[in-house]
Amino acid sequence: MKKQTIAAAIVLSSLLSNNALAHGDLNHEMSAALGNELRQAKNVTRDQYRHPGETLAFFDIKPTDTVIELWPGGRWYAEILAPYLAKEGHYIGANFDANPPEDVKAPAYRVRLGKALDTWINDNQDSLGKASTFAFDPPRLISMGDNNSADAVLTFRNLHNWAMAGQLEAVLESAYQVLKPGGVLGVVEHRAKAGMDAKSGYMLQDEMVALAEKVGFSLVASSEINANAADTKDHPKGVWTLPPSLRLGDQDKEKYLAIGESDRMTLKFVKK
């Protein structure tokens, strides 16, 4: 084994151990999922900003649940959720279309990430149980599955994408249809100040709640687990100015690293 590989393994082991200790109050399955060996070290380091164990506990995600994650992207949450649900539940990634038709102009990064998630699940099926994906590309592919078939639909920092494309209400309607009565819609999203546009990557919490309620959801709880009072939300490249994107490169890098990741709303809705 090369020295670089050994060093990386040591770093990952340390991060996972520290992470498990920090989440000792979570259920056994969640603590194990946070420390599982499939998590990438670069993802584990972001736990300090994203509080995955506490966030998933807030959404009341149980090991027996069928959970749909919308647009897993670089599989940050998939690396936790899929192992967590492997034995008794079912992780389903509403994935970027890995094989779009020739007449569909799909961004190359989405195709790449879609294929990477599918490959990761196939390569680790023994550890991920029934984990699966389907292509989700609103408005062309909007269905999330059979009506009343999922216990939870989760979305992490995606709302602005659908809002900018005029598709957010349709996405929420699809989530409502696939959820069982009493099922959970869990939302984490960059939180805007009054007057901000979705193009900034930030969304107004009151508007998000109103739209979800229009579709039929009930807001049952909100949390400040992922709040960040240091985020001034007036950055030149919107939310992507902050880590992990750091869109300005080295320009004022230390300033934005000191701020950390964005201020985020964390909302729990249920299907009536």
CSV table of C-alpha atoms in Angstrom, one decimal:
chain,number,residue,atom,x,y,z
A,1,MET,CA,0.0,0.0,0.0
A,2,LYS,CA,1.4,3.4,-0.9
A,3,LYS,CA,2.3,5.9,1.8
A,4,GLN,CA,-0.4,8.3,0.6
A,5,THR,CA,-3.1,5.6,0.8
A,6,ILE,CA,-2.0,4.6,4.3
A,7,ALA,CA,-2.0,8.3,5.4
A,8,ALA,CA,-5.5,8.8,4.0
A,9,ALA,CA,-6.8,5.7,5.7
A,10,ILE,CA,-5.4,6.9,9.1
A,11,VAL,CA,-7.0,10.3,8.6
A,12,LEU,CA,-10.4,8.7,7.8
A,13,SER,CA,-10.2,6.3,10.7
A,14,SER,CA,-9.5,9.3,13.1
A,15,LEU,CA,-12.3,11.3,11.6
A,16,LEU,CA,-14.8,8.5,11.9
A,17,SER,CA,-13.8,7.7,15.5
A,18,ASN,CA,-14.2,11.3,16.5
A,19,ASN,CA,-17.5,11.6,14.7
A,20,ALA,CA,-18.9,8.5,16.4
A,21,LEU,CA,-17.9,9.9,19.8
A,22,ALA,CA,-19.5,13.2,19.1
A,23,HIS,CA,-22.8,11.5,18.3
A,24,GLY,CA,-23.0,9.1,21.3
A,25,ASP,CA,-26.6,10.2,22.1
A,26,LEU,CA,-27.9,8.9,18.8
A,27,ASN,CA,-29.4,5.4,18.2
A,28,HIS,CA,-27.0,2.6,17.7
A,29,GLU,CA,-27.8,2.3,14.0
A,30,MET,CA,-27.2,6.0,13.3
A,31,SER,CA,-23.9,6.0,15.2
A,32,ALA,CA,-22.8,3.1,13.1
A,33,ALA,CA,-23.9,4.7,9.9
A,34,LEU,CA,-22.0,7.9,10.7
A,35,GLY,CA,-18.9,5.9,11.3
A,36,ASN,CA,-19.2,3.5,8.4
A,37,GLU,CA,-16.2,2.8,6.2
A,38,LEU,CA,-17.9,3.8,3.0
A,39,ARG,CA,-17.9,7.5,3.9
A,40,GLN,CA,-15.3,9.6,2.2
A,41,ALA,CA,-13.0,11.5,4.5
A,42,LYS,CA,-13.8,14.8,2.7
A,43,ASN,CA,-17.5,14.2,3.5
A,44,VAL,CA,-16.9,13.4,7.2
A,45,THR,CA,-15.0,16.7,7.7
A,46,ARG,CA,-18.3,18.5,6.8
A,47,ASP,CA,-20.2,17.0,9.7
A,48,GLN,CA,-19.3,20.0,11.8
A,49,TYR,CA,-21.5,22.2,9.4
A,50,ARG,CA,-24.2,19.7,8.4
A,51,HIS,CA,-24.9,17.8,11.6
A,52,PRO,CA,-26.2,14.7,9.8
A,53,GLY,CA,-27.0,12.6,12.9
A,54,GLU,CA,-29.0,15.3,14.6
A,55,THR,CA,-30.7,16.3,11.4
A,56,LEU,CA,-31.8,12.8,10.5
A,57,ALA,CA,-33.0,12.3,14.1
A,58,PHE,CA,-35.0,15.5,13.9
A,59,PHE,CA,-36.7,14.1,10.7
A,60,ASP,CA,-37.3,10.9,12.7
A,61,ILE,CA,-35.7,8.6,10.1
A,62,LYS,CA,-35.9,5.1,11.4
A,63,PRO,CA,-33.8,2.1,10.2
A,64,THR,CA,-36.9,0.4,8.9
A,65,ASP,CA,-38.0,3.3,6.7
A,66,THR,CA,-38.2,3.5,3.0
A,67,VAL,CA,-36.5,6.9,2.3
A,68,ILE,CA,-36.2,8.8,-1.0
A,69,GLU,CA,-33.4,11.3,-1.2
A,70,LEU,CA,-33.8,13.9,-4.0
A,71,TRP,CA,-30.8,14.5,-6.1
A,72,PRO,CA,-28.1,12.9,-3.9
A,73,GLY,CA,-25.4,14.6,-6.0
A,74,GLY,CA,-22.0,13.7,-4.7
A,75,ARG,CA,-23.7,11.2,-2.3
A,76,TRP,CA,-22.9,13.2,0.9
A,77,TYR,CA,-26.0,12.0,2.7
A,78,ALA,CA,-26.3,8.7,0.6
A,79,GLU,CA,-23.1,7.5,2.3
A,80,ILE,CA,-24.9,7.7,5.7
A,81,LEU,CA,-28.5,6.9,4.7
A,82,ALA,CA,-27.9,3.8,2.5
A,83,PRO,CA,-25.9,1.9,5.2
A,84,TYR,CA,-28.3,3.1,7.9
A,85,LEU,CA,-31.3,1.6,6.0
A,86,ALA,CA,-29.5,-1.4,4.6
A,87,LYS,CA,-30.7,-4.1,7.0
A,88,GLU,CA,-34.4,-3.4,7.5
A,89,GLY,CA,-35.2,-0.3,5.3
A,90,HIS,CA,-34.7,0.9,1.8
A,91,TYR,CA,-32.7,3.8,0.5
A,92,ILE,CA,-33.8,5.2,-2.8
A,93,GLY,CA,-31.9,7.9,-4.6
A,94,ALA,CA,-33.9,10.1,-6.9
A,95,ASN,CA,-30.8,10.5,-9.0
A,96,PHE,CA,-29.6,12.7,-11.8
A,97,ASP,CA,-30.4,10.9,-15.1
A,98,ALA,CA,-27.2,8.9,-15.8
A,99,ASN,CA,-28.3,8.0,-19.4
A,100,PRO,CA,-30.4,10.9,-20.8
A,101,PRO,CA,-31.8,10.7,-24.3
A,102,GLU,CA,-29.8,12.4,-27.0
A,103,ASP,CA,-32.4,15.1,-27.4
A,104,VAL,CA,-32.1,16.1,-23.8
A,105,LYS,CA,-29.4,18.7,-23.0
A,106,ALA,CA,-28.3,17.4,-19.7
A,107,PRO,CA,-25.4,19.1,-17.9
A,108,ALA,CA,-22.3,17.0,-18.0
A,109,TYR,CA,-21.7,17.1,-14.3
A,110,ARG,CA,-25.2,15.7,-13.6
A,111,VAL,CA,-24.6,12.8,-15.9
A,112,ARG,CA,-21.2,12.1,-14.3
A,113,LEU,CA,-22.6,12.3,-10.7
A,114,GLY,CA,-25.6,10.1,-11.7
A,115,LYS,CA,-23.4,7.4,-13.1
A,116,ALA,CA,-21.1,7.6,-10.1
A,117,LEU,CA,-24.0,7.1,-7.6
A,118,ASP,CA,-25.3,4.1,-9.6
A,119,THR,CA,-21.8,2.6,-9.7
A,120,TRP,CA,-21.2,3.1,-6.0
A,121,ILE,CA,-24.5,1.4,-5.1
A,122,ASN,CA,-23.8,-1.5,-7.5
A,123,ASP,CA,-20.2,-1.9,-6.2
A,124,ASN,CA,-21.3,-2.0,-2.5
A,125,GLN,CA,-24.6,-3.8,-2.7
A,126,ASP,CA,-23.6,-6.3,0.0
A,127,SER,CA,-23.3,-3.4,2.4
A,128,LEU,CA,-26.3,-1.4,1.2
A,129,GLY,CA,-29.1,-3.9,1.1
A,130,LYS,CA,-32.0,-3.0,-1.2
A,131,ALA,CA,-30.5,0.5,-2.0
A,132,SER,CA,-31.6,1.6,-5.5
A,133,THR,CA,-32.0,4.7,-7.7
A,134,PHE,CA,-34.3,6.1,-10.3
A,135,ALA,CA,-33.8,9.0,-12.7
A,136,PHE,CA,-35.4,12.2,-11.5
A,137,ASP,CA,-35.3,15.1,-14.0
A,138,PRO,CA,-38.2,17.5,-13.6
A,139,PRO,CA,-40.4,18.2,-15.5
A,140,ARG,CA,-39.5,15.3,-17.9
A,141,LEU,CA,-39.2,12.7,-15.2
A,142,ILE,CA,-41.2,13.9,-12.2
A,143,SER,CA,-42.7,10.8,-10.6
A,144,MET,CA,-41.0,9.5,-7.4
A,145,GLY,CA,-42.7,6.1,-7.5
A,146,ASP,CA,-46.0,4.5,-6.5
A,147,ASN,CA,-48.4,6.6,-4.5
A,148,ASN,CA,-48.3,6.1,-0.7
A,149,SER,CA,-45.1,4.0,-0.9
A,150,ALA,CA,-42.4,6.0,1.0
A,151,ASP,CA,-42.0,6.9,4.7
A,152,ALA,CA,-39.9,9.9,4.0
A,153,VAL,CA,-38.7,12.2,1.2
A,154,LEU,CA,-35.6,14.2,2.0
A,155,THR,CA,-34.0,17.1,0.2
A,156,PHE,CA,-30.7,18.8,1.1
A,157,ARG,CA,-29.8,22.2,-0.4
A,158,ASN,CA,-31.8,21.6,-3.6
A,159,LEU,CA,-34.9,23.8,-3.5
A,160,HIS,CA,-33.3,26.7,-5.2
A,161,ASN,CA,-32.5,24.6,-8.3
A,162,TRP,CA,-36.1,23.7,-8.8
A,163,ALA,CA,-37.3,27.2,-7.9
A,164,MET,CA,-35.1,28.8,-10.5
A,165,ALA,CA,-36.5,26.4,-13.1
A,166,GLY,CA,-40.1,27.1,-12.1
A,167,GLN,CA,-40.5,23.4,-11.0
A,168,LEU,CA,-40.5,23.5,-7.2
A,169,GLU,CA,-44.3,23.2,-6.7
A,170,ALA,CA,-44.4,20.2,-9.1
A,171,VAL,CA,-41.6,18.6,-7.2
A,172,LEU,CA,-43.4,19.1,-3.9
A,173,GLU,CA,-46.6,17.7,-5.4
A,174,SER,CA,-44.7,14.6,-6.5
A,175,ALA,CA,-43.2,14.2,-3.0
A,176,TYR,CA,-46.7,14.4,-1.5
A,177,GLN,CA,-48.1,11.7,-3.8
A,178,VAL,CA,-45.3,9.2,-3.1
A,179,LEU,CA,-45.4,9.6,0.7
A,180,LYS,CA,-47.6,7.4,2.9
A,181,PRO,CA,-50.2,9.3,5.1
A,182,GLY,CA,-48.2,10.7,8.0
A,183,GLY,CA,-45.0,10.4,5.9
A,184,VAL,CA,-42.2,13.0,6.4
A,185,LEU,CA,-40.9,15.6,4.0
A,186,GLY,CA,-37.5,16.7,5.4
A,187,VAL,CA,-36.0,19.9,4.0
A,188,VAL,CA,-32.6,21.5,4.6
A,189,GLU,CA,-32.0,24.6,2.5
A,190,HIS,CA,-29.9,27.8,2.4
A,191,ARG,CA,-32.0,30.4,4.2
A,192,ALA,CA,-32.4,33.8,2.6
A,193,LYS,CA,-33.0,37.3,3.9
A,194,ALA,CA,-35.9,39.4,2.7
A,195,GLY,CA,-35.5,40.5,-0.9
A,196,MET,CA,-33.1,37.8,-2.0
A,197,ASP,CA,-33.6,35.9,-5.2
A,198,ALA,CA,-33.3,32.2,-5.6
A,199,LYS,CA,-30.5,32.8,-8.0
A,200,SER,CA,-28.3,33.5,-5.0
A,201,GLY,CA,-28.8,29.9,-3.9
A,202,TYR,CA,-30.8,31.1,-0.8
A,203,MET,CA,-34.6,30.6,-0.3
A,204,LEU,CA,-37.0,32.5,1.9
A,205,GLN,CA,-38.2,30.2,4.7
A,206,ASP,CA,-41.7,31.6,4.9
A,207,GLU,CA,-42.2,31.2,1.1
A,208,MET,CA,-41.0,27.6,1.3
A,209,VAL,CA,-43.4,26.8,4.1
A,210,ALA,CA,-46.3,28.5,2.3
A,211,LEU,CA,-45.7,26.5,-0.9
A,212,ALA,CA,-45.4,23.2,0.9
A,213,GLU,CA,-48.7,23.9,2.8
A,214,LYS,CA,-50.3,24.8,-0.5
A,215,VAL,CA,-49.5,21.4,-1.8
A,216,GLY,CA,-51.0,19.8,1.3
A,217,PHE,CA,-48.2,19.3,3.8
A,218,SER,CA,-48.3,20.4,7.4
A,219,LEU,CA,-45.3,22.0,9.0
A,220,VAL,CA,-44.8,20.1,12.3
A,221,ALA,CA,-41.4,21.4,13.4
A,222,SER,CA,-38.5,23.6,12.5
A,223,SER,CA,-35.0,23.4,13.9
A,224,GLU,CA,-31.9,25.6,14.1
A,225,ILE,CA,-29.6,22.6,13.9
A,226,ASN,CA,-28.0,23.9,10.7
A,227,ALA,CA,-28.2,27.7,11.4
A,228,ASN,CA,-25.1,29.9,11.0
A,229,ALA,CA,-25.4,33.4,12.4
A,230,ALA,CA,-22.0,34.3,10.8
A,231,ASP,CA,-23.4,34.0,7.3
A,232,THR,CA,-24.2,37.5,6.1
A,233,LYS,CA,-25.7,36.3,2.9
A,234,ASP,CA,-24.4,39.1,0.8
A,235,HIS,CA,-21.6,37.3,-1.0
A,236,PRO,CA,-20.5,38.1,-4.5
A,237,LYS,CA,-21.1,34.6,-5.9
A,238,GLY,CA,-24.1,33.9,-3.8
A,239,VAL,CA,-24.1,30.9,-1.5
A,240,TRP,CA,-21.4,29.3,-3.7
A,241,THR,CA,-18.9,31.9,-2.3
A,242,LEU,CA,-18.8,29.9,0.9
A,243,PRO,CA,-17.3,26.5,1.5
A,244,PRO,CA,-17.4,23.9,0.2
A,245,SER,CA,-17.7,25.6,-3.3
A,246,LEU,CA,-15.4,28.6,-2.6
A,247,ARG,CA,-16.3,30.0,-6.0
A,248,LEU,CA,-13.8,32.9,-5.7
A,249,GLY,CA,-10.9,30.5,-5.3
A,250,ASP,CA,-8.1,32.0,-3.2
A,251,GLN,CA,-9.7,35.5,-3.1
A,252,ASP,CA,-10.7,36.2,0.5
A,253,LYS,CA,-10.6,32.4,1.1
A,254,GLU,CA,-9.7,32.6,4.8
A,255,LYS,CA,-12.6,35.0,5.3
A,256,TYR,CA,-15.1,32.6,3.9
A,257,LEU,CA,-13.6,29.6,5.6
A,258,ALA,CA,-14.0,31.4,8.9
A,259,ILE,CA,-17.7,32.0,8.1
A,260,GLY,CA,-18.2,28.3,7.3
A,261,GLU,CA,-21.1,26.8,5.4
A,262,SER,CA,-24.4,28.7,4.9
A,263,ASP,CA,-27.2,29.5,7.3
A,264,ARG,CA,-29.8,26.8,6.7
A,265,MET,CA,-33.4,26.2,7.5
A,266,THR,CA,-34.3,22.7,8.7
A,267,LEU,CA,-38.0,21.9,8.3
A,268,LYS,CA,-40.1,18.8,9.0
A,269,PHE,CA,-43.4,18.5,7.2
A,270,VAL,CA,-45.9,15.6,7.3
A,271,LYS,CA,-48.5,14.5,4.7
A,272,LYS,CA,-51.9,15.0,6.1
